[in-house]
Coordinates of N, CA, C and O in Angstrom, one line a residue:
M1131 N -201.4 -109.9 -62.3 CA -200.7 -110.0 -63.5 C -199.7 -108.8 -63.6 O -200.1 -107.7 -63.3
A1132 N -198.6 -109.1 -64.2 CA -197.6 -108.0 -64.3 C -198.0 -107.1 -65.5 O -198.6 -107.5 -66.4
E1133 N -197.5 -105.9 -65.4 CA -197.7 -104.9 -66.4 C -196.9 -105.4 -67.6 O -195.9 -106.0 -67.5
P1134 N -197.3 -105.0 -68.8 CA -196.6 -105.3 -70.1 C -195.1 -104.8 -69.9 O -194.9 -103.7 -69.5
G1135 N -194.2 -105.7 -70.3 CA -192.8 -105.3 -70.2 C -192.2 -105.5 -68.9 O -191.0 -105.2 -68.7
Q1136 N -192.9 -106.0 -67.9 CA -192.4 -106.2 -66.5 C -192.1 -107.6 -66.2 O -191.7 -107.9 -65.1
D1137 N -192.3 -108.5 -67.2 CA -192.0 -109.9 -67.0 C -190.6 -110.2 -66.6 O -190.3 -111.1 -65.8
W1138 N -189.6 -109.4 -67.1 CA -188.2 -109.6 -66.7 C -188.0 -109.4 -65.3 O -187.1 -110.0 -64.7
K1139 N -188.7 -108.5 -64.6 CA -188.6 -108.2 -63.2 C -189.0 -109.4 -62.4 O -188.3 -109.8 -61.4
I1140 N -190.1 -110.0 -62.8 CA -190.6 -111.3 -62.1 C -189.6 -112.4 -62.3 O -189.2 -113.1 -61.4
A1141 N -189.1 -112.5 -63.5 CA -188.1 -113.6 -63.8 C -186.8 -113.3 -63.0 O -186.2 -114.3 -62.5
A1142 N -186.4 -112.1 -62.9 CA -185.2 -111.8 -62.1 C -185.4 -112.1 -60.7 O -184.5 -112.6 -60.0
L1143 N -186.6 -111.7 -60.1 CA -186.9 -112.1 -58.7 C -186.9 -113.6 -58.5 O -186.4 -114.1 -57.5
M1144 N -187.5 -114.3 -59.4 CA -187.5 -115.8 -59.3 C -186.1 -116.4 -59.3 O -185.8 -117.3 -58.6
F1145 N -185.3 -115.8 -60.2 CA -183.9 -116.3 -60.3 C -183.1 -116.0 -59.0 O -182.4 -116.9 -58.5
L1146 N -183.3 -114.8 -58.5 CA -182.6 -114.5 -57.2 C -183.1 -115.4 -56.1 O -182.3 -115.8 -55.2
Y1147 N -184.4 -115.7 -56.0 CA -185.0 -116.6 -55.0 C -184.3 -118.0 -55.2 O -183.9 -118.6 -54.2
L1148 N -184.2 -118.5 -56.4 CA -183.7 -119.8 -56.6 C -182.2 -119.8 -56.2 O -181.7 -120.8 -55.6
C1149 N -181.4 -118.8 -56.6 CA -180.0 -118.7 -56.2 C -179.9 -118.7 -54.7 O -179.0 -119.4 -54.1
A1150 N -180.7 -117.9 -54.0 CA -180.6 -117.8 -52.5 C -180.9 -119.2 -51.9 O -180.3 -119.7 -51.0
S1151 N -182.0 -119.8 -52.4 CA -182.3 -121.2 -51.9 C -181.2 -122.2 -52.1 O -180.9 -123.0 -51.2
F1152 N -180.6 -122.1 -53.3 CA -179.4 -123.0 -53.6 C -178.3 -122.8 -52.6 O -177.8 -123.7 -52.0
F1153 N -177.9 -121.5 -52.4 CA -176.8 -121.2 -51.5 C -177.2 -121.6 -50.0 O -176.3 -122.1 -49.3
L1154 N -178.4 -121.4 -49.6 CA -178.8 -121.8 -48.2 C -178.7 -123.3 -48.1 O -178.3 -123.8 -47.0
E1155 N -179.1 -124.0 -49.1 CA -179.0 -125.5 -49.0 C -177.5 -125.9 -49.0 O -177.2 -126.8 -48.2
L1156 N -176.6 -125.3 -49.7 CA -175.2 -125.6 -49.6 C -174.7 -125.3 -48.2 O -173.9 -126.1 -47.7
I1157 N -175.1 -124.2 -47.6 CA -174.6 -123.9 -46.2 C -175.1 -125.0 -45.3 O -174.4 -125.4 -44.4
R1158 N -176.4 -125.4 -45.4 CA -177.0 -126.4 -44.5 C -176.2 -127.7 -44.7 O -175.9 -128.3 -43.7
L1159 N -175.9 -128.1 -45.9 CA -175.2 -129.3 -46.1 C -173.8 -129.3 -45.5 O -173.3 -130.2 -44.9
K1160 N -173.1 -128.1 -45.6 CA -171.8 -128.0 -45.0 C -171.9 -128.0 -43.5 O -171.1 -128.7 -42.8
E1161 N -173.0 -127.4 -42.9 CA -173.2 -127.5 -41.4 C -173.4 -128.9 -41.0 O -172.9 -129.4 -40.0
D1162 N -174.3 -129.6 -41.8 CA -174.6 -131.0 -41.4 C -173.3 -131.9 -41.4 O -173.1 -132.7 -40.5
K1163 N -172.5 -131.7 -42.4 CA -171.2 -132.4 -42.5 C -170.3 -132.1 -41.3 O -169.7 -133.0 -40.7
Y1164 N -170.2 -130.8 -40.9 CA -169.4 -130.4 -39.8 C -169.9 -131.1 -38.5 O -169.0 -131.7 -37.8
Y1165 N -171.1 -131.0 -38.2 CA -171.7 -131.6 -36.9 C -171.6 -133.1 -37.0 O -171.4 -133.8 -35.9
M1166 N -171.8 -133.7 -38.1 CA -171.8 -135.2 -38.2 C -170.3 -135.7 -38.0 O -170.1 -136.7 -37.4
K1167 N -169.3 -134.9 -38.3 CA -168.0 -135.3 -38.1 C -167.7 -135.3 -36.5 O -167.0 -136.1 -36.0
I1168 N -168.3 -134.4 -35.8 CA -168.2 -134.4 -34.3 C -168.9 -135.6 -33.8 O -168.3 -136.3 -32.9
A1169 N -170.0 -136.0 -34.3 CA -170.7 -137.2 -33.9 C -169.9 -138.4 -34.2 O -169.8 -139.4 -33.4
Y1170 N -169.2 -138.4 -35.3 CA -168.3 -139.6 -35.7 C -167.2 -139.7 -34.7 O -166.8 -140.8 -34.4
K1171 N -166.6 -138.5 -34.3 CA -165.5 -138.6 -33.3 C -166.0 -139.2 -32.0 O -165.3 -140.0 -31.4
E1172 N -167.3 -139.0 -31.6 CA -167.9 -139.6 -30.5 C -168.0 -141.2 -30.7 O -167.7 -142.0 -29.8
A1173 N -168.3 -141.5 -31.9 CA -168.4 -143.0 -32.3 C -167.0 -143.6 -32.1 O -166.9 -144.8 -31.7
E1174 N -166.0 -142.9 -32.6 CA -164.6 -143.5 -32.4 C -164.3 -143.7 -31.0 O -163.6 -144.7 -30.6
I1175 N -164.7 -142.7 -30.1 CA -164.4 -142.9 -28.7 C -165.1 -144.2 -28.2 O -164.5 -144.9 -27.4
A1176 N -166.4 -144.3 -28.6 CA -167.1 -145.5 -28.1 C -166.4 -146.8 -28.6 O -166.3 -147.8 -27.9
Y1177 N -165.9 -146.8 -29.8 CA -165.2 -147.9 -30.4 C -164.0 -148.3 -29.6 O -163.7 -149.4 -29.3
K1178 N -163.2 -147.3 -29.2 CA -162.0 -147.5 -28.4 C -162.4 -148.0 -27.0 O -161.6 -148.7 -26.3
E1179 N -163.6 -147.7 -26.5 CA -164.0 -148.2 -25.2 C -164.8 -149.5 -25.3 O -165.4 -149.9 -24.4
N1180 N -164.7 -150.1 -26.5 CA -165.4 -151.4 -26.7 C -166.9 -151.3 -26.6 O -167.5 -152.3 -26.2
E1181 N -167.4 -150.2 -27.0 CA -168.9 -150.0 -27.0 C -169.3 -150.1 -28.5 O -168.4 -150.0 -29.4
I1182 N -170.6 -150.2 -28.7 CA -171.1 -150.1 -30.1 C -170.8 -148.7 -30.5 O -171.2 -147.7 -29.9
P1183 N -170.1 -148.5 -31.6 CA -169.6 -147.1 -32.0 C -170.7 -146.2 -32.6 O -170.8 -146.1 -33.8
I1184 N -171.5 -145.6 -31.8 CA -172.5 -144.7 -32.2 C -172.2 -143.4 -31.4 O -172.0 -143.4 -30.2
G1185 N -172.2 -142.3 -32.2 CA -172.1 -141.0 -31.6 C -173.2 -140.1 -31.9 O -173.9 -140.3 -32.9
A1186 N -173.5 -139.1 -31.0 CA -174.6 -138.2 -31.2 C -174.2 -136.8 -30.8 O -173.4 -136.6 -29.8
V1187 N -174.7 -135.8 -31.5 CA -174.5 -134.4 -31.1 C -175.8 -133.7 -31.2 O -176.6 -133.9 -32.2
I1188 N -176.1 -132.8 -30.3 CA -177.2 -131.9 -30.3 C -176.8 -130.5 -30.5 O -175.9 -130.0 -29.8
V1189 N -177.3 -129.8 -31.5 CA -177.0 -128.5 -31.9 C -178.2 -127.6 -31.7 O -179.3 -127.9 -32.2
C1190 N -178.0 -126.4 -31.1 CA -179.1 -125.5 -30.9 C -178.5 -124.1 -31.2 O -177.4 -123.7 -30.7
D1191 N -179.2 -123.4 -32.1 CA -178.7 -122.0 -32.5 C -177.3 -122.0 -33.0 O -176.5 -121.1 -32.7
G1192 N -176.9 -123.0 -33.7 CA -175.6 -123.1 -34.3 C -174.5 -123.5 -33.4 O -173.3 -123.4 -33.7
K1193 N -174.8 -123.9 -32.1 CA -173.8 -124.2 -31.2 C -174.0 -125.7 -30.7 O -175.2 -126.1 -30.5
V1194 N -172.9 -126.4 -30.4 CA -173.0 -127.7 -29.9 C -173.5 -127.6 -28.5 O -172.8 -127.0 -27.6
L1195 N -174.7 -128.2 -28.2 CA -175.2 -128.2 -26.9 C -174.8 -129.4 -26.1 O -174.5 -129.3 -24.9
S1196 N -174.7 -130.5 -26.7 CA -174.2 -131.7 -26.1 C -173.7 -132.7 -27.1 O -174.0 -132.6 -28.3
R1197 N -172.9 -133.6 -26.6 CA -172.3 -134.7 -27.4 C -172.2 -135.9 -26.6 O -172.0 -135.8 -25.3
A1198 N -172.3 -137.1 -27.2 CA -172.3 -138.3 -26.4 C -172.0 -139.5 -27.3 O -172.1 -139.4 -28.5
H1199 N -171.7 -140.6 -26.7 CA -171.5 -141.9 -27.4 C -172.1 -143.0 -26.5 O -172.4 -142.8 -25.4
N1200 N -172.3 -144.2 -27.2 CA -172.9 -145.3 -26.4 C -172.1 -145.7 -25.2 O -170.8 -145.7 -25.2
K1201 N -172.8 -146.0 -24.1 CA -172.1 -146.5 -22.9 C -172.9 -147.6 -22.3 O -172.9 -147.9 -21.1
R1202 N -173.7 -148.3 -23.1 CA -174.5 -149.4 -22.6 C -173.7 -150.5 -22.0 O -174.0 -151.0 -20.9
D1203 N -172.7 -151.0 -22.6 CA -171.9 -152.1 -22.1 C -171.1 -151.7 -20.9 O -171.0 -152.5 -19.9
S1204 N -170.5 -150.6 -20.9 CA -169.7 -150.2 -19.7 C -170.5 -149.8 -18.5 O -170.1 -150.0 -17.4
S1205 N -171.7 -149.3 -18.7 CA -172.6 -149.0 -17.6 C -173.5 -150.1 -17.2 O -174.1 -150.1 -16.1
N1206 N -173.7 -151.1 -18.1 CA -174.7 -152.2 -17.9 C -176.1 -151.6 -17.7 O -176.9 -152.2 -17.0
I1207 N -176.4 -150.5 -18.4 CA -177.7 -149.9 -18.4 C -178.2 -149.9 -19.9 O -177.6 -149.2 -20.7
V1208 N -179.3 -150.5 -20.1 CA -179.7 -150.7 -21.5 C -180.1 -149.4 -22.2 O -180.0 -149.3 -23.4
T1209 N -180.4 -148.4 -21.5 CA -180.8 -147.1 -22.1 C -179.7 -146.1 -22.4 O -179.9 -145.0 -22.8
R1210 N -178.5 -146.6 -22.2 CA -177.3 -145.7 -22.3 C -176.9 -145.6 -23.8 O -175.7 -145.9 -24.1
H1211 N -177.8 -145.2 -24.6 CA -177.6 -145.0 -26.1 C -177.1 -143.6 -26.3 O -177.4 -142.7 -25.5
A1212 N -176.3 -143.4 -27.3 CA -175.7 -142.1 -27.5 C -176.7 -141.0 -27.6 O -176.6 -139.9 -27.0
E1213 N -177.8 -141.3 -28.3 CA -178.9 -140.2 -28.5 C -179.5 -139.8 -27.2 O -179.7 -138.7 -26.9
I1214 N -179.8 -140.8 -26.4 CA -180.5 -140.6 -25.1 C -179.5 -139.8 -24.1 O -180.0 -138.8 -23.5
I1215 N -178.3 -140.2 -24.1 CA -177.3 -139.5 -23.2 C -177.2 -138.0 -23.7 O -177.2 -137.1 -22.9
A1216 N -177.1 -137.8 -25.0 CA -177.0 -136.5 -25.6 C -178.2 -135.6 -25.2 O -178.1 -134.5 -24.9
I1217 N -179.4 -136.3 -25.3 CA -180.6 -135.6 -25.0 C -180.7 -135.2 -23.5 O -181.0 -134.0 -23.2
E1218 N -180.2 -136.1 -22.6 CA -180.2 -135.8 -21.2 C -179.3 -134.6 -20.9 O -179.6 -133.8 -20.1
K1219 N -178.1 -134.7 -21.5 CA -177.1 -133.6 -21.3 C -177.7 -132.2 -21.8 O -177.5 -131.2 -21.1
A1220 N -178.3 -132.3 -23.0 CA -178.9 -131.0 -23.5 C -180.1 -130.5 -22.6 O -180.2 -129.3 -22.4
N1221 N -180.9 -131.4 -22.1 CA -182.0 -131.0 -21.2 C -181.4 -130.3 -20.0 O -181.9 -129.3 -19.5
K1222 N -180.3 -130.9 -19.4 CA -179.7 -130.2 -18.2 C -179.1 -128.9 -18.6 O -179.3 -127.9 -17.8
K1223 N -178.4 -128.7 -19.7 CA -177.9 -127.5 -20.1 C -178.9 -126.4 -20.4 O -178.8 -125.3 -20.0
K1224 N -180.0 -126.8 -21.0 CA -181.1 -125.9 -21.3 C -182.0 -125.7 -20.1 O -182.9 -124.7 -20.2
K1225 N -181.9 -126.6 -19.1 CA -182.8 -126.6 -18.0 C -184.3 -126.6 -18.5 O -185.2 -126.0 -18.0
N1226 N -184.5 -127.5 -19.5 CA -185.8 -127.7 -20.1 C -185.8 -129.1 -20.8 O -184.8 -129.4 -21.4
W1227 N -186.9 -129.8 -20.7 CA -187.0 -131.1 -21.4 C -187.3 -130.9 -22.9 O -187.1 -131.8 -23.6
R1228 N -187.8 -129.7 -23.2 CA -188.1 -129.5 -24.6 C -186.9 -129.0 -25.4 O -186.3 -128.0 -25.0
L1229 N -186.6 -129.6 -26.5 CA -185.5 -129.2 -27.3 C -186.0 -128.8 -28.7 O -185.4 -129.2 -29.7
N1230 N -187.0 -128.0 -28.7 CA -187.8 -127.6 -29.9 C -186.9 -127.2 -31.1 O -187.1 -127.6 -32.2
D1231 N -186.0 -126.3 -30.8 CA -185.2 -125.7 -31.9 C -183.9 -126.3 -32.1 O -183.0 -125.7 -32.7
C1232 N -183.7 -127.6 -31.7 CA -182.5 -128.3 -31.7 C -182.4 -129.3 -32.8 O -183.5 -129.8 -33.2
I1233 N -181.2 -129.6 -33.3 CA -181.0 -130.7 -34.3 C -180.1 -131.7 -33.7 O -179.2 -131.4 -33.0
L1234 N -180.5 -133.0 -33.9 CA -179.8 -134.1 -33.4 C -179.0 -134.7 -34.6 O -179.6 -135.1 -35.6
Y1235 N -177.7 -134.9 -34.5 CA -176.9 -135.6 -35.4 C -176.5 -136.9 -34.8 O -175.9 -136.9 -33.7
T1236 N -176.7 -138.0 -35.5 CA -176.3 -139.3 -35.0 C -175.7 -140.2 -36.1 O -176.1 -140.1 -37.3
T1237 N -174.7 -141.0 -35.8 CA -174.0 -141.7 -36.8 C -174.8 -143.0 -37.3 O -174.4 -143.5 -38.3
L1238 N -175.8 -143.3 -36.6 CA -176.7 -144.4 -37.0 C -178.1 -144.1 -36.9 O -178.5 -143.4 -35.9
E1239 N -178.9 -144.5 -37.8 CA -180.4 -144.3 -37.7 C -180.9 -144.7 -36.4 O -180.5 -145.8 -35.9
P1240 N -181.6 -143.9 -35.7 CA -182.0 -144.2 -34.3 C -182.9 -145.4 -34.2 O -183.7 -145.7 -35.1
C1241 N -182.7 -146.2 -33.1 CA -183.5 -147.4 -32.9 C -184.9 -146.9 -32.4 O -185.1 -145.7 -32.2
N1242 N -185.8 -147.8 -32.3 CA -187.2 -147.4 -31.9 C -187.2 -146.8 -30.5 O -188.0 -145.8 -30.3
M1243 N -186.4 -147.3 -29.6 CA -186.4 -146.7 -28.2 C -186.0 -145.2 -28.3 O -186.6 -144.3 -27.8
C1244 N -184.9 -145.0 -29.0 CA -184.3 -143.6 -29.1 C -185.3 -142.7 -29.9 O -185.5 -141.5 -29.6
K1245 N -185.9 -143.3 -30.9 CA -186.9 -142.5 -31.7 C -188.0 -142.0 -30.8 O -188.4 -140.8 -31.0
E1246 N -188.5 -142.8 -29.9 CA -189.6 -142.3 -29.0 C -189.1 -141.2 -28.1 O -189.8 -140.3 -27.8
V1247 N -187.9 -141.4 -27.6 CA -187.3 -140.3 -26.7 C -187.1 -139.0 -27.5 O -187.4 -137.9 -27.0
I1248 N -186.6 -139.2 -28.7 CA -186.4 -138.0 -29.6 C -187.8 -137.3 -29.8 O -187.8 -136.0 -29.7
K1249 N -188.8 -138.0 -30.1 CA -190.1 -137.4 -30.3 C -190.6 -136.7 -29.1 O -191.1 -135.6 -29.1
S1250 N -190.4 -137.3 -27.9 CA -190.9 -136.8 -26.7 C -190.1 -135.5 -26.3 O -190.6 -134.6 -25.7
S1251 N -188.8 -135.4 -26.7 CA -188.0 -134.2 -26.4 C -188.3 -133.1 -27.4 O -187.8 -132.0 -27.2
K1252 N -189.1 -133.3 -28.4 CA -189.5 -132.3 -29.3 C -188.4 -131.7 -30.2 O -188.4 -130.6 -30.7
I1253 N -187.3 -132.5 -30.4 CA -186.2 -132.1 -31.3 C -186.8 -131.9 -32.7 O -187.6 -132.7 -33.2
S1254 N -186.4 -130.8 -33.3 CA -187.0 -130.4 -34.6 C -186.5 -131.1 -35.8 O -187.2 -131.3 -36.8
K1255 N -185.3 -131.6 -35.8 CA -184.7 -132.3 -36.9 C -183.7 -133.3 -36.5 O -182.9 -133.1 -35.6
I1256 N -183.6 -134.5 -37.2 CA -182.7 -135.5 -36.9 C -181.9 -135.8 -38.2 O -182.5 -136.2 -39.2
V1257 N -180.6 -135.8 -38.1 CA -179.8 -136.1 -39.3 C -178.9 -137.3 -38.9 O -178.2 -137.3 -37.9
Y1258 N -179.0 -138.4 -39.7 CA -178.3 -139.6 -39.3 C -177.4 -140.0 -40.5 O -177.7 -139.6 -41.7
A1259 N -176.4 -140.9 -40.3 CA -175.5 -141.3 -41.3 C -175.9 -142.7 -41.8 O -176.6 -142.9 -42.8
A1260 N -175.4 -143.7 -41.1 CA -175.6 -145.1 -41.5 C -177.1 -145.5 -41.2 O -177.7 -145.1 -40.3
V1261 N -177.6 -146.4 -42.1 CA -178.9 -146.9 -42.0 C -178.8 -148.2 -41.2 O -178.0 -149.1 -41.4
S1262 N -179.7 -148.3 -40.2 CA -179.7 -149.5 -39.4 C -180.5 -150.7 -40.1 O -181.5 -150.4 -40.7
T1263 N -179.9 -151.8 -40.0 CA -180.6 -153.0 -40.5 C -181.3 -153.8 -39.5 O -182.0 -154.8 -39.8
N1264 N -181.2 -153.3 -38.2 CA -181.8 -154.1 -37.1 C -183.1 -153.6 -36.6 O -183.7 -154.2 -35.7
N1265 N -183.6 -152.5 -37.1 CA -184.9 -152.1 -36.6 C -185.9 -151.8 -37.7 O -185.5 -151.7 -38.9
N1266 N -187.1 -151.7 -37.4 CA -188.1 -151.5 -38.4 C -188.7 -150.1 -38.3 O -189.9 -149.9 -38.4
N1267 N -187.8 -149.2 -38.2 CA -188.2 -147.8 -38.1 C -188.9 -147.3 -39.3 O -188.6 -147.7 -40.4
D1268 N -189.9 -146.5 -39.1 CA -190.6 -145.8 -40.2 C -190.2 -144.4 -40.1 O -190.7 -143.6 -39.3
L1269 N -189.1 -144.0 -40.8 CA -188.5 -142.7 -40.7 C -189.1 -141.8 -41.8 O -188.4 -141.0 -42.4
T1270 N -190.4 -142.0 -42.1 CA -191.0 -141.2 -43.2 C -191.3 -139.8 -42.7 O -191.7 -138.9 -43.5
E1271 N -191.2 -139.5 -41.4 CA -191.4 -138.2 -40.9 C -190.4 -137.2 -41.5 O -189.2 -137.6 -41.7
N1272 N -190.8 -136.0 -41.8 CA -189.9 -135.1 -42.4 C -188.7 -134.7 -41.6 O -187.7 -134.3 -42.1
K1273 N -188.8 -134.9 -40.3 CA -187.6 -134.5 -39.5 C -186.5 -135.4 -39.4 O -185.4 -135.1 -38.9
F1274 N -186.6 -136.7 -39.9 CA -185.6 -137.6 -40.0 C -185.0 -137.6 -41.4 O -185.6 -137.9 -42.4
I1275 N -183.7 -137.2 -41.5 CA -183.0 -137.0 -42.8 C -181.7 -137.7 -42.8 O -180.9 -137.5 -41.9
Q1276 N -181.4 -138.5 -43.8 CA -180.1 -139.1 -43.9 C -179.2 -138.0 -44.5 O -179.5 -137.4 -45.5
I1277 N -178.0 -137.9 -43.9 CA -177.0 -137.0 -44.5 C -176.6 -137.3 -45.9 O -176.7 -138.5 -46.3
K1278 N -176.3 -136.4 -46.7 CA -176.0 -136.6 -48.1 C -174.5 -137.0 -48.4 O -174.2 -137.4 -49.4
D1279 N -173.7 -136.8 -47.4 CA -172.3 -137.0 -47.6 C -172.0 -138.5 -47.5 O -172.0 -139.1 -46.5
K1280 N -171.6 -139.0 -48.7 CA -171.4 -140.5 -48.8 C -170.2 -140.9 -48.0 O -170.1 -142.0 -47.5
G1281 N -169.2 -140.1 -47.9 CA -168.0 -140.4 -47.1 C -168.3 -140.7 -45.6 O -167.9 -141.7 -45.0
I1282 N -169.1 -139.8 -45.0 CA -169.5 -140.0 -43.6 C -170.4 -141.2 -43.5 O -170.3 -141.9 -42.5
I1283 N -171.3 -141.4 -44.4 CA -172.2 -142.6 -44.4 C -171.3 -143.8 -44.4 O -171.5 -144.8 -43.6
E1284 N -170.4 -143.9 -45.3 CA -169.5 -145.1 -45.4 C -168.7 -145.3 -44.1 O -168.6 -146.4 -43.6
K1285 N -168.0 -144.2 -43.6 CA -167.2 -144.3 -42.4 C -168.1 -144.8 -41.2 O -167.6 -145.7 -40.5
S1286 N -169.3 -144.3 -41.1 CA -170.1 -144.7 -40.0 C -170.6 -146.1 -40.1 O -170.7 -146.8 -39.1
T1287 N -170.9 -146.5 -41.3 CA -171.3 -147.9 -41.6 C -170.1 -148.9 -41.3 O -170.3 -149.9 -40.6
I1288 N -168.9 -148.5 -41.7 CA -167.8 -149.4 -41.6 C -167.4 -149.6 -40.1 O -167.1 -150.7 -39.7
I1289 N -167.4 -148.5 -39.3 CA -167.0 -148.6 -37.9 C -168.0 -149.5 -37.2 O -167.6 -150.3 -36.3
I1290 N -169.2 -149.4 -37.5 CA -170.2 -150.2 -36.8 C -170.1 -151.7 -37.2 O -170.1 -152.6 -36.4
Q1291 N -169.9 -151.9 -38.5 CA -169.7 -153.3 -39.0 C -168.4 -153.9 -38.4 O -168.4 -155.1 -38.0
N1292 N -167.4 -153.1 -38.3 CA -166.1 -153.7 -37.6 C -166.4 -154.0 -36.2 O -165.9 -155.0 -35.7
A1293 N -167.1 -153.2 -35.5 CA -167.4 -153.5 -34.1 C -168.2 -154.8 -33.9 O -167.8 -155.6 -33.1
F1294 N -169.2 -155.0 -34.8 CA -170.0 -156.2 -34.7 C -169.2 -157.4 -35.1 O -169.3 -158.5 -34.6
K1295 N -168.2 -157.2 -36.1 CA -167.4 -158.3 -36.5 C -166.5 -158.7 -35.3 O -166.3 -159.9 -35.1
Q1296 N -165.9 -157.8 -34.6 CA -165.1 -158.1 -33.4 C -165.9 -158.8 -32.3 O -165.4 -159.7 -31.7
I1297 N -167.1 -158.4 -32.1 CA -168.0 -159.0 -31.1 C -168.2 -160.5 -31.5 O -168.1 -161.4 -30.7
R1298 N -168.5 -160.7 -32.8 CA -168.8 -162.1 -33.3 C -167.5 -163.0 -33.1 O -167.6 -164.1 -32.7
E1299 N -166.4 -162.4 -33.4 CA -165.1 -163.1 -33.3 C -164.8 -163.5 -31.9 O -164.3 -164.5 -31.6
K1300 N -165.1 -162.5 -31.0 CA -164.9 -162.7 -29.5 C -165.8 -163.8 -29.0 O -165.4 -164.6 -28.1
D1301 N -167.0 -163.9 -29.5 CA -168.0 -164.9 -29.1 C -167.7 -166.3 -29.6 O -168.4 -167.3 -29.1
K1302 N -166.8 -166.5 -30.5 CA -166.5 -167.8 -31.1 C -165.8 -168.7 -30.1 O -165.0 -168.3 -29.3

């Protein structure tokens, strides 16, 4: 218990803690937006290459460790998803299969296959933009977080919808 007349000190410390927490969250949101924009640029590359436009970036210690986009159609290899390619590149750069302190940014909620690879690689946090309607992911784990930036969510959703629209039109 605080001494009489010392309550203001406790209140001041609590206020400082809340302010610091608020500013740290603002910085984190700004970083998330920055790295998600890089992932979106990868998705645009995939779109231009007639791939499903999904981009991924792995960040470790505030630096981009790897970036990738889908290459499944051009490689004819089913596992060439952006997230898996980015993980493989990061593994090679770190010379380690464990990516414990890394964050994965991806423009689409990971599919079940990618989710299992992400878990195995020990990535500490996953930030995604668009929500997938094609899988039954249970992303209730704390490390899967949808980005808060509505603009990036919308752009990521639209580019994927446009790609599938073009595929459907081509198949007619």
